[in-house]
Short mmCIF file of C-alpha atoms in Angstrom, two decimals:
data_model
loop_
_atom_site.label_atom_id
_atom_site.label_comp_id
_atom_site.label_asym_id
_atom_site.label_seq_id
_atom_site.Cartn_x
_atom_site.Cartn_y
_atom_site.Cartn_z
CA THR A 1 -51.69 41.44 -42.41
CA ILE A 2 -48.38 40.42 -43.92
CA TRP A 3 -46.52 43.07 -41.94
CA LYS A 4 -46.88 41.02 -38.76
CA ILE A 5 -45.41 37.81 -40.21
CA PRO A 6 -42.27 36.93 -38.22
CA ILE A 7 -39.83 36.92 -41.17
CA GLN A 8 -37.15 39.32 -42.34
CA HIS A 9 -38.46 42.71 -43.41
CA HIS A 10 -37.05 42.56 -46.96
CA VAL A 11 -38.94 39.29 -47.56
CA VAL A 12 -42.19 40.89 -46.39
CA VAL A 13 -41.58 43.86 -48.68
CA PHE A 14 -40.94 41.49 -51.59
CA ILE A 15 -44.18 39.59 -50.88
CA TRP A 16 -46.09 42.88 -50.68
CA ARG A 17 -44.60 44.12 -53.98
CA LEU A 18 -45.38 40.76 -55.63
CA SER A 19 -49.00 40.85 -54.44
CA LYS A 20 -49.47 44.45 -55.66
CA ASP A 21 -47.75 43.85 -59.04
CA ARG A 22 -45.01 46.35 -58.14
CA LEU A 23 -41.96 44.30 -59.09
CA PRO A 24 -39.91 45.73 -61.98
CA SER A 25 -41.10 43.35 -64.70
CA ARG A 26 -40.99 44.61 -68.27
CA ASN A 27 -44.77 45.08 -68.25
CA TYR A 28 -44.54 47.26 -65.11
CA LEU A 29 -41.65 49.29 -66.55
CA ILE A 30 -43.67 49.97 -69.71
CA ARG A 31 -46.69 51.09 -67.64
CA ARG A 32 -44.43 53.48 -65.72
CA GLY A 33 -42.86 54.84 -68.93
CA ILE A 34 -39.37 53.67 -67.98
CA ILE A 35 -38.88 51.55 -71.09
CA VAL A 36 -40.57 51.94 -74.44
CA GLU A 37 -43.12 49.43 -75.63
CA ASP A 38 -41.22 48.85 -78.89
CA SER A 39 -38.33 47.14 -77.09
CA ASN A 40 -38.24 43.38 -76.56
CA CYS A 41 -40.78 42.86 -73.81
CA LYS A 42 -41.09 39.11 -74.05
CA CYS A 43 -40.26 36.94 -71.08
CA PRO A 44 -36.50 36.20 -71.14
CA PHE A 45 -37.21 32.60 -70.11
CA CYS A 46 -39.99 31.45 -72.44
CA GLN A 47 -39.76 34.17 -75.18
CA VAL A 48 -43.49 33.72 -75.82
CA VAL A 49 -45.51 36.20 -73.75
CA MET A 50 -44.86 39.64 -72.32
CA GLU A 51 -42.91 39.48 -69.09
CA ASP A 52 -45.12 40.29 -66.13
CA THR A 53 -45.07 39.26 -62.49
CA CYS A 54 -47.50 36.38 -62.95
CA ASN A 55 -45.63 34.91 -65.92
CA LEU A 56 -42.24 35.34 -64.28
CA PHE A 57 -43.06 33.68 -60.97
CA PHE A 58 -45.62 31.09 -61.94
CA ASN A 59 -45.04 30.06 -65.55
CA ALA A 60 -41.37 30.68 -66.31
CA LEU A 61 -40.05 29.44 -62.98
CA SER A 62 -42.14 26.28 -63.25
CA LEU A 63 -40.43 25.64 -66.60
CA PHE A 64 -37.09 26.21 -64.93
CA ALA A 65 -37.90 23.83 -62.08
CA SER A 66 -39.09 21.13 -64.48
CA GLY A 67 -35.71 21.08 -66.21
CA ASN A 68 -37.07 22.29 -69.54
CA PRO A 69 -34.17 22.43 -72.06
CA ALA A 70 -35.40 25.85 -73.27
CA MET A 71 -34.45 27.22 -69.86
CA ASP A 72 -30.77 26.30 -70.14
CA GLY A 73 -30.01 29.65 -71.73
#
């Protein structure tokens, strides 16, 4: 289990929340009724797809790491 990994507790909690799709992405906030679906829910990095945990950590950050000019903000 991840709870026995010898790293700081807040990192373990983050990994657990990431694996359970419990990070406050726009998709998660819509599912919870915290923001309305009519608002801009696209990823702030790529502006193409709805922001969710998978897109944020695997697609958008890979664009950022590759030095994509669209990521310069």
